[in-house]
Amino acid sequence: MAQPRAWQRMLSGRRLDLLDPTPMDIEIEDIAHGLAFVARWNGQTHGDYAYSVAEHSILVEEIYRRLYPKEPVKWQLAALLHDAPEYVIGDMISPVKAAIGPDYGELDDRLTAAIHIRFGLPAKLPATVKKRIKKADKVSAWLEATQIAGFSVEESNKFFGKMDSALIGDLKLRLRPPMETRIAFTERHAALMAAL
C-alpha cells in the first residue's frame, strides 16, 4: 500500500515535505502568502476582511519591540515568524490542538526548526525568548478579542490577563485585503533581515 502524500506544492514551486521539512524548501513569499489567507479566530471576527495570521504576526512583532526595545533584531524576527508554520498547517484554536494531541506539536516543531534555520535563527529558541514572544502574543490576543472578536474587556482579562493601557492604548487592529497584508509582512521581514 502506498504511503499517503505528505508534501505540499507551494506557489513558489517548492515542494515542502511536512514530515521532513528542509530549510531549502522555505520561501518567505510562500509564508507571507499563506499566512495572509489564514484567518485567526476561525474567521469569527467583525469586519469586511478576515483578521489574518500575517496581520497578527506583524502586530506581535510590534508589541514585542515595545515590550523589549533592547532585544536583538534576531528575536524581533523570531516574533514575526512565531506562527509561520501555520502557512501550511493553518491556525487551529487551542481546544483543537489539545484534541489532536502531541502530533500537532511535533509537526509544528519540525516546521518551526526548518523556518528558523532558513532565516538564520536557532532551530530552537531560548526559553526566555519564547516566553517573551508568548507574552507579546497574549497582548495581541487581548487586543483581537476586544476589538474584533466580540469579547468584553472582563472576559479578555480573564483569558489573556489584564493589559497595561500605556502599552496598548494606541494599537488599533488593521483589517485589510490579504494582498496588502502579504506585502506588509514581506516588507517587515525584509527590513528585519537587512538589520541583522
mmCIF file of C-alpha atoms in Angstrom:
data_model
loop_
_atom_site.group_PDB
_atom_site.id
_atom_site.type_symbol
_atom_site.label_atom_id
_atom_site.label_comp_id
_atom_site.label_asym_id
_atom_site.label_seq_id
_atom_site.Cartn_x
_atom_site.Cartn_y
_atom_site.Cartn_z
ATOM 1 C CA MET A 1 0.000 0.000 0.000
ATOM 2 C CA ALA A 2 1.377 3.401 -0.993
ATOM 3 C CA GLN A 3 2.141 5.940 1.710
ATOM 4 C CA PRO A 4 -0.212 8.944 1.711
ATOM 5 C CA ARG A 5 1.248 12.126 0.224
ATOM 6 C CA ALA A 6 2.818 14.241 2.970
ATOM 7 C CA TRP A 7 4.077 17.177 0.925
ATOM 8 C CA GLN A 8 2.516 20.336 -0.410
ATOM 9 C CA ARG A 9 3.385 22.242 -3.564
ATOM 10 C CA MET A 10 3.962 25.910 -2.804
ATOM 11 C CA LEU A 11 3.236 28.796 -5.168
ATOM 12 C CA SER A 12 6.996 29.352 -5.438
ATOM 13 C CA GLY A 13 7.226 25.861 -6.969
ATOM 14 C CA ARG A 14 8.870 24.403 -3.853
ATOM 15 C CA ARG A 15 7.667 21.043 -2.611
ATOM 16 C CA LEU A 16 7.522 21.108 1.177
ATOM 17 C CA ASP A 17 7.693 17.708 2.884
ATOM 18 C CA LEU A 18 5.672 18.091 6.078
ATOM 19 C CA LEU A 19 7.274 15.058 7.707
ATOM 20 C CA ASP A 20 10.821 16.156 6.918
ATOM 21 C CA PRO A 21 10.835 19.885 6.067
ATOM 22 C CA THR A 22 14.165 21.343 4.975
ATOM 23 C CA PRO A 23 15.229 24.989 5.143
ATOM 24 C CA MET A 24 15.888 24.925 1.387
ATOM 25 C CA ASP A 25 12.171 24.446 0.736
ATOM 26 C CA ILE A 26 11.141 27.503 2.770
ATOM 27 C CA GLU A 27 10.459 30.804 0.974
ATOM 28 C CA ILE A 28 9.244 33.960 2.704
ATOM 29 C CA GLU A 29 6.855 34.675 -0.165
ATOM 30 C CA ASP A 30 5.108 31.340 0.446
ATOM 31 C CA ILE A 31 4.900 32.047 4.175
ATOM 32 C CA ALA A 32 3.570 35.583 3.662
ATOM 33 C CA HIS A 33 1.022 34.465 1.081
ATOM 34 C CA GLY A 34 -0.228 31.533 3.147
ATOM 35 C CA LEU A 35 -0.461 33.497 6.405
ATOM 36 C CA ALA A 36 -2.289 36.361 4.687
ATOM 37 C CA PHE A 37 -5.074 33.914 3.790
ATOM 38 C CA VAL A 38 -5.290 32.062 7.127
ATOM 39 C CA ALA A 39 -7.947 33.574 9.404
ATOM 40 C CA ARG A 40 -7.433 33.969 13.120
ATOM 41 C CA TRP A 41 -10.333 33.105 15.443
ATOM 42 C CA ASN A 42 -11.623 30.635 12.823
ATOM 43 C CA GLY A 43 -12.867 33.693 10.934
ATOM 44 C CA GLN A 44 -15.280 34.629 13.730
ATOM 45 C CA THR A 45 -14.375 38.327 13.690
ATOM 46 C CA HIS A 46 -16.110 41.582 12.777
ATOM 47 C CA GLY A 47 -15.118 43.430 9.629
ATOM 48 C CA ASP A 48 -15.046 43.164 5.876
ATOM 49 C CA TYR A 49 -11.888 41.040 5.850
ATOM 50 C CA ALA A 50 -10.730 38.152 7.974
ATOM 51 C CA TYR A 51 -8.068 39.013 10.519
ATOM 52 C CA SER A 52 -5.163 37.004 9.167
ATOM 53 C CA VAL A 53 -2.270 35.283 10.879
ATOM 54 C CA ALA A 54 0.053 37.537 8.832
ATOM 55 C CA GLU A 55 -1.583 40.654 10.319
ATOM 56 C CA HIS A 56 -1.421 39.082 13.779
ATOM 57 C CA SER A 57 2.275 38.285 13.305
ATOM 58 C CA ILE A 58 3.082 41.872 12.329
ATOM 59 C CA LEU A 59 1.276 43.065 15.467
ATOM 60 C CA VAL A 60 3.023 40.553 17.739
ATOM 61 C CA GLU A 61 6.409 41.718 16.447
ATOM 62 C CA GLU A 62 5.447 45.364 17.092
ATOM 63 C CA ILE A 63 4.281 44.533 20.622
ATOM 64 C CA TYR A 64 7.487 42.545 21.215
ATOM 65 C CA ARG A 65 9.561 45.626 20.254
ATOM 66 C CA ARG A 66 7.504 47.780 22.629
ATOM 67 C CA LEU A 67 7.887 45.318 25.490
ATOM 68 C CA TYR A 68 11.586 44.582 24.887
ATOM 69 C CA PRO A 69 13.117 47.526 22.990
ATOM 70 C CA LYS A 70 16.702 46.444 23.707
ATOM 71 C CA GLU A 71 16.325 42.897 22.418
ATOM 72 C CA PRO A 72 18.411 41.970 19.357
ATOM 73 C CA VAL A 73 16.821 42.156 15.912
ATOM 74 C CA LYS A 74 17.017 38.372 15.555
ATOM 75 C CA TRP A 75 14.451 37.967 18.337
ATOM 76 C CA GLN A 76 12.191 40.531 16.668
ATOM 77 C CA LEU A 77 12.423 38.335 13.560
ATOM 78 C CA ALA A 78 11.555 35.304 15.693
ATOM 79 C CA ALA A 79 8.478 37.201 16.948
ATOM 80 C CA LEU A 80 7.397 37.963 13.370
ATOM 81 C CA LEU A 81 7.809 34.287 12.447
ATOM 82 C CA HIS A 82 6.271 32.860 15.639
ATOM 83 C CA ASP A 83 3.242 31.431 13.792
ATOM 84 C CA ALA A 84 4.962 30.849 10.440
ATOM 85 C CA PRO A 85 4.221 27.072 10.331
ATOM 86 C CA GLU A 86 0.544 27.990 10.048
ATOM 87 C CA TYR A 87 1.146 28.904 6.397
ATOM 88 C CA VAL A 88 0.992 25.148 5.825
ATOM 89 C CA ILE A 89 -0.948 23.698 8.751
ATOM 90 C CA GLY A 90 -3.442 26.521 9.335
ATOM 91 C CA ASP A 91 -4.378 28.243 12.574
ATOM 92 C CA MET A 92 -6.039 25.891 14.997
ATOM 93 C CA ILE A 93 -7.702 27.147 18.126
ATOM 94 C CA SER A 94 -6.263 25.769 21.369
ATOM 95 C CA PRO A 95 -9.081 23.261 22.045
ATOM 96 C CA VAL A 96 -8.485 21.626 18.638
ATOM 97 C CA LYS A 97 -4.721 21.447 19.268
ATOM 98 C CA ALA A 98 -5.429 19.759 22.606
ATOM 99 C CA ALA A 99 -7.759 17.252 20.940
ATOM 100 C CA ILE A 100 -5.163 16.344 18.305
ATOM 101 C CA GLY A 101 -2.526 15.817 20.968
ATOM 102 C CA PRO A 102 1.274 15.735 20.721
ATOM 103 C CA ASP A 103 1.347 15.019 16.968
ATOM 104 C CA TYR A 104 0.351 18.618 16.219
ATOM 105 C CA GLY A 105 3.167 19.944 18.415
ATOM 106 C CA GLU A 106 5.734 17.702 16.752
ATOM 107 C CA LEU A 107 4.689 18.832 13.277
ATOM 108 C CA ASP A 108 4.765 22.470 14.376
ATOM 109 C CA ASP A 109 8.241 21.996 15.924
ATOM 110 C CA ARG A 110 9.671 20.423 12.738
ATOM 111 C CA LEU A 111 8.344 23.227 10.551
ATOM 112 C CA THR A 112 9.480 25.905 13.013
ATOM 113 C CA ALA A 113 13.025 24.493 13.099
ATOM 114 C CA ALA A 114 13.272 24.497 9.277
ATOM 115 C CA ILE A 115 11.890 28.062 9.079
ATOM 116 C CA HIS A 116 14.241 29.328 11.774
ATOM 117 C CA ILE A 117 17.306 27.779 10.155
ATOM 118 C CA ARG A 118 16.286 29.174 6.743
ATOM 119 C CA PHE A 119 16.348 32.717 8.138
ATOM 120 C CA GLY A 120 19.428 32.439 10.370
ATOM 121 C CA LEU A 121 17.735 31.785 13.700
ATOM 122 C CA PRO A 122 18.487 28.873 16.018
ATOM 123 C CA ALA A 123 16.273 25.846 15.324
ATOM 124 C CA LYS A 124 15.019 26.077 18.907
ATOM 125 C CA LEU A 125 14.671 29.460 20.573
ATOM 126 C CA PRO A 126 15.984 30.101 24.079
ATOM 127 C CA ALA A 127 13.234 29.594 26.667
ATOM 128 C CA THR A 128 13.379 33.251 27.759
ATOM 129 C CA VAL A 129 12.815 34.468 24.189
ATOM 130 C CA LYS A 130 9.946 32.026 23.674
ATOM 131 C CA LYS A 131 8.351 33.238 26.896
ATOM 132 C CA ARG A 132 8.679 36.884 25.826
ATOM 133 C CA ILE A 133 7.147 36.164 22.415
ATOM 134 C CA LYS A 134 4.295 34.343 24.161
ATOM 135 C CA LYS A 135 3.706 37.439 26.301
ATOM 136 C CA ALA A 136 3.505 39.640 23.170
ATOM 137 C CA ASP A 137 1.198 37.021 21.622
ATOM 138 C CA LYS A 138 -1.149 37.251 24.630
ATOM 139 C CA VAL A 139 -1.254 41.037 24.367
ATOM 140 C CA SER A 140 -2.181 40.658 20.699
ATOM 141 C CA ALA A 141 -4.864 38.087 21.564
ATOM 142 C CA TRP A 142 -6.342 40.512 24.128
ATOM 143 C CA LEU A 143 -6.481 43.297 21.542
ATOM 144 C CA GLU A 144 -8.025 40.980 18.949
ATOM 145 C CA ALA A 145 -10.563 39.640 21.428
ATOM 146 C CA THR A 146 -11.749 43.093 22.489
ATOM 147 C CA GLN A 147 -11.525 44.897 19.134
ATOM 148 C CA ILE A 148 -12.822 42.337 16.626
ATOM 149 C CA ALA A 149 -13.814 39.017 18.247
ATOM 150 C CA GLY A 150 -16.686 40.238 20.421
ATOM 151 C CA PHE A 151 -15.120 39.654 23.858
ATOM 152 C CA SER A 152 -15.703 42.068 26.704
ATOM 153 C CA VAL A 153 -12.721 43.586 28.493
ATOM 154 C CA GLU A 154 -13.602 41.475 31.553
ATOM 155 C CA GLU A 155 -13.607 38.241 29.525
ATOM 156 C CA SER A 156 -10.345 39.170 27.830
ATOM 157 C CA ASN A 157 -8.721 39.976 31.179
ATOM 158 C CA LYS A 158 -9.797 36.553 32.430
ATOM 159 C CA PHE A 159 -8.411 34.638 29.439
ATOM 160 C CA PHE A 160 -5.357 36.696 28.485
ATOM 161 C CA GLY A 161 -4.511 38.769 31.565
ATOM 162 C CA LYS A 162 -5.044 42.446 32.331
ATOM 163 C CA MET A 163 -3.270 44.763 29.918
ATOM 164 C CA ASP A 164 -1.165 47.867 30.520
ATOM 165 C CA SER A 165 -3.004 50.728 28.837
ATOM 166 C CA ALA A 166 0.282 52.587 28.251
ATOM 167 C CA LEU A 167 1.453 49.646 26.126
ATOM 168 C CA ILE A 168 -1.709 49.078 24.111
ATOM 169 C CA GLY A 169 -3.556 52.419 24.197
ATOM 170 C CA ASP A 170 -2.754 53.442 20.614
ATOM 171 C CA LEU A 171 -2.793 49.987 18.993
ATOM 172 C CA LYS A 172 -5.695 49.568 16.595
ATOM 173 C CA LEU A 173 -6.124 46.409 14.565
ATOM 174 C CA ARG A 174 -5.994 46.591 10.789
ATOM 175 C CA LEU A 175 -8.361 44.630 8.607
ATOM 176 C CA ARG A 176 -7.179 44.819 5.027
ATOM 177 C CA PRO A 177 -7.194 42.735 1.867
ATOM 178 C CA PRO A 178 -4.894 39.676 2.010
ATOM 179 C CA MET A 179 -2.602 41.024 -0.707
ATOM 180 C CA GLU A 180 -1.934 44.208 1.292
ATOM 181 C CA THR A 181 -1.175 42.171 4.396
ATOM 182 C CA ARG A 182 1.093 39.848 2.399
ATOM 183 C CA ILE A 183 3.098 42.839 1.169
ATOM 184 C CA ALA A 184 3.309 44.348 4.687
ATOM 185 C CA PHE A 185 4.522 41.035 6.142
ATOM 186 C CA THR A 186 7.126 40.573 3.390
ATOM 187 C CA GLU A 187 8.368 44.151 3.783
ATOM 188 C CA ARG A 188 8.705 43.811 7.564
ATOM 189 C CA HIS A 189 10.600 40.544 7.106
ATOM 190 C CA ALA A 190 12.952 42.197 4.583
ATOM 191 C CA ALA A 191 13.599 45.130 6.960
ATOM 192 C CA LEU A 192 14.450 42.802 9.828
ATOM 193 C CA MET A 193 16.698 40.640 7.637
ATOM 194 C CA ALA A 194 18.528 43.763 6.438
ATOM 195 C CA ALA A 195 19.042 44.874 10.062
ATOM 196 C CA LEU A 196 20.541 41.568 11.213
#
